[in-house]
mmCIF file of C-alpha atoms and ligand atoms in Angstrom:
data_model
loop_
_atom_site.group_PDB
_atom_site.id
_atom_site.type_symbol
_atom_site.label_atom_id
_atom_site.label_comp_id
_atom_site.label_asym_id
_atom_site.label_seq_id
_atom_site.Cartn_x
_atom_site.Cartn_y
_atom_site.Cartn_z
ATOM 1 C CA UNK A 153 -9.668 -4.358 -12.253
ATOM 2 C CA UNK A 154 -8.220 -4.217 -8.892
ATOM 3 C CA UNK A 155 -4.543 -2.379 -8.470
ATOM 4 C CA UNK A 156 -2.436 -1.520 -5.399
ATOM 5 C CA UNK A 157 0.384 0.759 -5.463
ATOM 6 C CA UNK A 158 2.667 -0.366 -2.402
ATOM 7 C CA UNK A 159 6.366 0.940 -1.123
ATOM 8 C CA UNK A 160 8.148 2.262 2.001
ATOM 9 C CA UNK A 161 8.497 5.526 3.321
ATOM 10 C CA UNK A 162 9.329 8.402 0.996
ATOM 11 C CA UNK A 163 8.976 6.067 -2.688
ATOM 12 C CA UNK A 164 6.581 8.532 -4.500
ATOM 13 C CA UNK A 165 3.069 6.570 -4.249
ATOM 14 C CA UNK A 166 1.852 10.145 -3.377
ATOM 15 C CA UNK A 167 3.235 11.845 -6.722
ATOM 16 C CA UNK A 168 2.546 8.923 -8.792
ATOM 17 C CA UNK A 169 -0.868 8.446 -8.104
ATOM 18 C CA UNK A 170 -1.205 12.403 -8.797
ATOM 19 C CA UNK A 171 0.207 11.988 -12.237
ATOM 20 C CA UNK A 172 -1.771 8.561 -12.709
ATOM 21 C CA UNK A 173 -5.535 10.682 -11.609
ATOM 22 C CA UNK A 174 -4.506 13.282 -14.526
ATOM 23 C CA UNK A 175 -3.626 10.900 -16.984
ATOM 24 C CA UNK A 176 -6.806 8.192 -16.442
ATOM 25 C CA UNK A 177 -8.807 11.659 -16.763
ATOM 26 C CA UNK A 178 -7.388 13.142 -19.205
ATOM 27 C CA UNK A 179 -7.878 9.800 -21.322
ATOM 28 C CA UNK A 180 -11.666 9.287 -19.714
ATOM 29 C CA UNK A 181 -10.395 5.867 -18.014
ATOM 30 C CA UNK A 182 -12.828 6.011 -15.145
ATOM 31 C CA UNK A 183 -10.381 4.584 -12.003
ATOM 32 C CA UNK A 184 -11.246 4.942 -8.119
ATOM 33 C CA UNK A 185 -8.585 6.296 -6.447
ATOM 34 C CA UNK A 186 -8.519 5.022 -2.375
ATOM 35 C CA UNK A 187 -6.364 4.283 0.357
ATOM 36 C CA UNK A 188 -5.321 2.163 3.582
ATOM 37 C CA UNK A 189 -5.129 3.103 6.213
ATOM 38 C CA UNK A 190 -7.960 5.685 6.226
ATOM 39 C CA UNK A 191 -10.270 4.954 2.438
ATOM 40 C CA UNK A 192 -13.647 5.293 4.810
ATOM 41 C CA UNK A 193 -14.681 8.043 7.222
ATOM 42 C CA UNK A 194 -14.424 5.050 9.930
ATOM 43 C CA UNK A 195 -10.828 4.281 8.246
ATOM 44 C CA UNK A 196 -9.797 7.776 8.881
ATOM 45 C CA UNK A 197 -10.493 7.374 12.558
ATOM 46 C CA UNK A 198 -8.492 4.158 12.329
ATOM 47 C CA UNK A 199 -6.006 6.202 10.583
ATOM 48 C CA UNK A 200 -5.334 9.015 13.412
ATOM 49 C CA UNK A 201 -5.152 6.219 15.948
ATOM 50 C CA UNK A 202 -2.734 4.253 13.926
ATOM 51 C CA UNK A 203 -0.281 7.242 12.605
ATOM 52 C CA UNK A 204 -0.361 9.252 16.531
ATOM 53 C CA UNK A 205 3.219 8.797 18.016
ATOM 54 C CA UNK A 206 1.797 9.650 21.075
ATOM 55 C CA UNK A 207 0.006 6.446 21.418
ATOM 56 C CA UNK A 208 2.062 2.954 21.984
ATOM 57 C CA UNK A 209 0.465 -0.019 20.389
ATOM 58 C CA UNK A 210 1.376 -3.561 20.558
ATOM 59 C CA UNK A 211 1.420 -4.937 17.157
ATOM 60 C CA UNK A 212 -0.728 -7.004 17.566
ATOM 61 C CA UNK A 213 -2.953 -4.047 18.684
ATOM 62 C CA UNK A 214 -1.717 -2.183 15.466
ATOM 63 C CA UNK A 215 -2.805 -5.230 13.395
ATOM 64 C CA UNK A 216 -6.448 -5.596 14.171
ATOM 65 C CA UNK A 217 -7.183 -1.823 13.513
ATOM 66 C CA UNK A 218 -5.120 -2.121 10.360
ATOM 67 C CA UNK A 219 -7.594 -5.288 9.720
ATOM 68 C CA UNK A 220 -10.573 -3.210 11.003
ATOM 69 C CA UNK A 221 -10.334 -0.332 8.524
ATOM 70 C CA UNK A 222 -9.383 -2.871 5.695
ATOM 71 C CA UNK A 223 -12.571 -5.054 6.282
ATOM 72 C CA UNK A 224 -14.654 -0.904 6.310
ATOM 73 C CA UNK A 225 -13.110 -0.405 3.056
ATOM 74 C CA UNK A 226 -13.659 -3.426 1.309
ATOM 75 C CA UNK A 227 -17.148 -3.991 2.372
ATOM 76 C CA UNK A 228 -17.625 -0.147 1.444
ATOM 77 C CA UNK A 229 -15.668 0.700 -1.530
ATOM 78 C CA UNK A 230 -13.588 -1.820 -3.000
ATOM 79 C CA UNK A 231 -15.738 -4.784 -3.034
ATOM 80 C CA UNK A 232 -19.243 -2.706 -4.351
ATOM 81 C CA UNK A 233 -16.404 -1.176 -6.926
ATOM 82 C CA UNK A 234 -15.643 -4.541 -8.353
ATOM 83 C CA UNK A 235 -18.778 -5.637 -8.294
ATOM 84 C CA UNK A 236 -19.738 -2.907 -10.859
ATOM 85 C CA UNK A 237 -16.934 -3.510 -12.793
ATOM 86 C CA UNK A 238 -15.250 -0.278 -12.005
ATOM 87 C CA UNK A 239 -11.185 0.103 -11.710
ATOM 88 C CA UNK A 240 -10.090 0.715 -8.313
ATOM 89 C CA UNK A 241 -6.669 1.696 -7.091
ATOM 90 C CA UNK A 242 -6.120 1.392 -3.549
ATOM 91 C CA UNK A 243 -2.853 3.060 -2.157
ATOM 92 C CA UNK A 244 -1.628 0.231 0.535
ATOM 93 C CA UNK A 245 -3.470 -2.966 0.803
ATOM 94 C CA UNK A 246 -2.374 -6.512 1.639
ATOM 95 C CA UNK A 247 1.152 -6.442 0.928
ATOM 96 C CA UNK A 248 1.864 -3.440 3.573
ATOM 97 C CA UNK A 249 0.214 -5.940 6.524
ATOM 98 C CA UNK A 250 2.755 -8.822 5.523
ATOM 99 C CA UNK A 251 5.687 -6.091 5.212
ATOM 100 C CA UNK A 252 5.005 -3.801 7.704
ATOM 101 C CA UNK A 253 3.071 -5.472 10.750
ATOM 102 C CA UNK A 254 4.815 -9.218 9.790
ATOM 103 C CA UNK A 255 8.791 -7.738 8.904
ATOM 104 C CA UNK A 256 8.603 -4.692 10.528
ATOM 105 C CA UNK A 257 6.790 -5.980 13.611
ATOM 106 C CA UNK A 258 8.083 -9.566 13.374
ATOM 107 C CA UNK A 259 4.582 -10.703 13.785
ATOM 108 C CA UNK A 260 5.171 -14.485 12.370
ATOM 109 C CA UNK A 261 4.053 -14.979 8.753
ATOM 110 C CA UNK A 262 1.713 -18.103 10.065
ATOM 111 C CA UNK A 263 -0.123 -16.059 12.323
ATOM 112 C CA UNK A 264 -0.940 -12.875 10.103
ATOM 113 C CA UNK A 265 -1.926 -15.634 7.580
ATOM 114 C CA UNK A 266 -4.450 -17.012 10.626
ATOM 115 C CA UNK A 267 -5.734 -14.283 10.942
ATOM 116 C CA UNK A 268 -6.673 -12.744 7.492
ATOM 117 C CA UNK A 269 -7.016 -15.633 5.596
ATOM 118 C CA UNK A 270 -10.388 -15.241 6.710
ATOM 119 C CA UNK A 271 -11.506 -12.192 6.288
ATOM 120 C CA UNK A 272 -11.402 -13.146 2.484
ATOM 121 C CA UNK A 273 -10.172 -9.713 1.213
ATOM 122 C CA UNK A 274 -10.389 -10.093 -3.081
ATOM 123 C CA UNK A 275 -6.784 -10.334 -4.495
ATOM 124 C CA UNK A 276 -5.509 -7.634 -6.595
ATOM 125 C CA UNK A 277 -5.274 -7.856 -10.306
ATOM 126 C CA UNK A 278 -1.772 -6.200 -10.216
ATOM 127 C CA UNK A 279 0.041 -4.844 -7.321
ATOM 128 C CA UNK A 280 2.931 -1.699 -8.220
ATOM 129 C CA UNK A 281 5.772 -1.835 -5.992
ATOM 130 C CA UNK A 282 8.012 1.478 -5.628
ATOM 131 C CA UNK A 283 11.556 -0.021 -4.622
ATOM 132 C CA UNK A 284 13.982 2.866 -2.819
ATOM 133 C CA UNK A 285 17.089 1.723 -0.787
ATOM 134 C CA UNK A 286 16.151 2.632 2.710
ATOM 135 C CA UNK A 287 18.377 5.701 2.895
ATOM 136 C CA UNK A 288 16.978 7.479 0.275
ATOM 137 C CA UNK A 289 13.060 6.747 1.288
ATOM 138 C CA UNK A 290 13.856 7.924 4.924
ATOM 139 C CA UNK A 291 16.057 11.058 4.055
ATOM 140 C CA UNK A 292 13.014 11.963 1.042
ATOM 141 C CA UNK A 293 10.608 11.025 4.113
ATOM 142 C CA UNK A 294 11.947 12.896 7.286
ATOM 143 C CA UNK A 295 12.230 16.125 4.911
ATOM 144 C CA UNK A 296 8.583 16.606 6.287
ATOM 145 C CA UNK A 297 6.682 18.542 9.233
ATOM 146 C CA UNK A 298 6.500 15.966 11.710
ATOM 147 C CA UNK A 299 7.451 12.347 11.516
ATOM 148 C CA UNK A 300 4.332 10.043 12.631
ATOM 149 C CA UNK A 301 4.261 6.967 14.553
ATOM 150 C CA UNK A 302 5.700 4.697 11.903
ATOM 151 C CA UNK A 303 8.371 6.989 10.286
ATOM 152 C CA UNK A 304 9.683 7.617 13.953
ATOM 153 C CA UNK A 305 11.352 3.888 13.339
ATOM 154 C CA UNK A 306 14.551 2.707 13.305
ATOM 155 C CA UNK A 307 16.376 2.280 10.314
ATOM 156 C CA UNK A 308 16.337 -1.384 10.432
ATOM 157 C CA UNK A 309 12.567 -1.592 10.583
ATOM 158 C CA UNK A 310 12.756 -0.425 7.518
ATOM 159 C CA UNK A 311 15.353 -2.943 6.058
ATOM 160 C CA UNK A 312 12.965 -5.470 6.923
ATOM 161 C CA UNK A 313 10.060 -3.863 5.681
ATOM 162 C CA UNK A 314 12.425 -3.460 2.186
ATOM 163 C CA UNK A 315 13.556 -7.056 1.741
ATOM 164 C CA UNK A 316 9.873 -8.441 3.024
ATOM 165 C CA UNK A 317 8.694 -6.418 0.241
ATOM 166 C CA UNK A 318 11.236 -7.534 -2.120
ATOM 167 C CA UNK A 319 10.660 -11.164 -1.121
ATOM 168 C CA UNK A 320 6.773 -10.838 -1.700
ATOM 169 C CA UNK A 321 7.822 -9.735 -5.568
ATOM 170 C CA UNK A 322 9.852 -12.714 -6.081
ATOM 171 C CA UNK A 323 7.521 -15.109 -4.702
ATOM 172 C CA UNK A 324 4.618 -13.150 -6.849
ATOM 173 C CA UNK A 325 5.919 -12.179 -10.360
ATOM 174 C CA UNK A 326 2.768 -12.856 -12.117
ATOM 175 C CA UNK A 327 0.709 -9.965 -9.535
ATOM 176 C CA UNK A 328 4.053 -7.958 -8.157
ATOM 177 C CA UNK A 329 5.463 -4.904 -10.467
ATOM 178 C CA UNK A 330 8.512 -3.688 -9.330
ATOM 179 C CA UNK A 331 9.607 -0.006 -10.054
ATOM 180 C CA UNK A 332 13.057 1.683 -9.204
ATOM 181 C CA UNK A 333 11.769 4.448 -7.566
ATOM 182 C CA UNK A 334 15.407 6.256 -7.721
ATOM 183 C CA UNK A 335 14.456 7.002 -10.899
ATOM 184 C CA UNK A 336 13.011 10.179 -12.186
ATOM 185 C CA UNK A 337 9.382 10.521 -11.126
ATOM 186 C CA UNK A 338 8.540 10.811 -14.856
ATOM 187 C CA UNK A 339 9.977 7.770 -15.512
ATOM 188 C CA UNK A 340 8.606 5.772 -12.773
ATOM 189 C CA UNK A 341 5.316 7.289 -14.498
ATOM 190 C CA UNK A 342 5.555 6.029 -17.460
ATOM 191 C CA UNK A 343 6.323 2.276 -16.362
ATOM 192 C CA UNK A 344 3.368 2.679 -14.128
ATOM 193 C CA UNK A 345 1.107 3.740 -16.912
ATOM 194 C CA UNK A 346 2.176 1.362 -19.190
ATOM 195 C CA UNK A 347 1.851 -1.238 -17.088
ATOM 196 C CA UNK A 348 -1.749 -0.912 -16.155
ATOM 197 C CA UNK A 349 -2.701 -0.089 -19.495
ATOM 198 C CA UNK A 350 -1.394 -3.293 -20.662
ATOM 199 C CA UNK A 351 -3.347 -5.141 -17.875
ATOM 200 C CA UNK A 352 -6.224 -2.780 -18.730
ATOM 201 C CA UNK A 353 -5.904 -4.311 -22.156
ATOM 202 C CA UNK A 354 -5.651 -8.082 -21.409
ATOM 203 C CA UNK A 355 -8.932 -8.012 -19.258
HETATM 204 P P1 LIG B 604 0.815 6.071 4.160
HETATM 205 O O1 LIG B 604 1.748 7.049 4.804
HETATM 206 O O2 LIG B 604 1.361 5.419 2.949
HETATM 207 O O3 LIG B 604 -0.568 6.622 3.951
HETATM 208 O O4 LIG B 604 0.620 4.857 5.193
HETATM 209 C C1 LIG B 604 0.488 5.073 6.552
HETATM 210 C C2 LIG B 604 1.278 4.057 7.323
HETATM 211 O O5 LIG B 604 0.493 2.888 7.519
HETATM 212 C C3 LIG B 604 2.576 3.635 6.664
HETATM 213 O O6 LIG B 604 3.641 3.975 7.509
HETATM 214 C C4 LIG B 604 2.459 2.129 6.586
HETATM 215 C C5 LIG B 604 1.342 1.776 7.540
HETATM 216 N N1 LIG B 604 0.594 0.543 7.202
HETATM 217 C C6 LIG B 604 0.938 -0.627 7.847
HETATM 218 O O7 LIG B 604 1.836 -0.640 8.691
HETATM 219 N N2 LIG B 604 0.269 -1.761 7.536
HETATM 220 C C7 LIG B 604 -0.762 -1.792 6.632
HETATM 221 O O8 LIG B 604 -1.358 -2.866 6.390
HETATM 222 C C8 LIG B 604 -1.108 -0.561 5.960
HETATM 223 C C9 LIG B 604 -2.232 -0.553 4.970
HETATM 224 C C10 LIG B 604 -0.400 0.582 6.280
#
């Protein structure tokens, strides 16, 4: 079973996937918890380069090493995961690229499509979308240290990245699980949780 949790700035994938590790342990559900950018030690290079807001990239730029550490991780982890049957959770994956780098960037939807179409990533089984109205993700967000090169945005970068990600649940019901993020993080828990467990269930 292949899951993504995906969501702006400041939605909680960081405290729900906390909550989800305890719970899959605690009920001896063996999951692989990973991550884009930055699931490989050659992704976490990627990562620095990508998160530095010292360092301008054109998107396109940005793209390719988002692209590069994706095709690390799923030749190294995800792919030999699902080959073994094993659950894997990534934290960002496919969705981000068509939100972020294709909304956020305006990189036309055509030419992202060109050029991971193929790469051949595997589809996820289920993807978990935290939804937050932009204000509250970036207030949530900027109450951190230091703000890196994406979070240093303008507000409407994020309104696209919001209604690209909204878009991509509409036009995917059957994969996309939308979760209100405003509420509690207990609740947005237990929606997660019972949402892979029934997926868990049907495969
Ligand atoms: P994180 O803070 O959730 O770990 O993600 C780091 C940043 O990477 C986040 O601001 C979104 C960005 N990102 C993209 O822009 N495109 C992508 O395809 C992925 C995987 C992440």
């Amino acid at each position: 079973m292949f899951i993504t949790l995906e969501g702006s700035e400041g939605a909680g994938k960081s405290t729900l996937i906390e909550h989800l590790k305890k719970y899959f342990l605690k009920r001896n559900i063996d999951f692989i918890f990973t991550k884009e950018p930055g699931g490989t030690d050659e992704g976490i290079e990627f990562r620095k380069i990508l998160l530095d807001n010292n360092i301008e990239l054109d998107p396109l730029s940005e793209t390719f090493l988002l692209l590069a550490d994706r095709i690390e991780h799923v030749r190294k982890i995800i792919n030999p995961a699902l080959e073994l049957n094993k659950n894997v959770l990534s934290d960002r994956y496919l969705d981000s690229t068509y939100a972020y780098q294709g909304a956020g960037r305006k990189i036309n939807k055509d030419k992202l499509d060109k050029l991971i179409k193929p790469l051949k990533f595997p589809e996820p089984d289920l993807t978990i979308y935290l939804d937050l109205p932009v204000e509250e993700g970036l207030k949530r967000a900027k109450g951190r240290d230091s703000l890196d090169r994406f979070e240093k945005e303008e507000i409407d970068f994020f309104k696209r990245i919001r209604d690209s990600y909204l878009k991509l649940a509409e036009e995917n019901p059957s994969r996309i699980f939308t979760i209100d993020s405003a509420n509690g993080e207990n609740e947005v828990f237990e929606s997660a949780k019972d949402c892979i467990e029934k997926k868990l269930n049907e495969s």
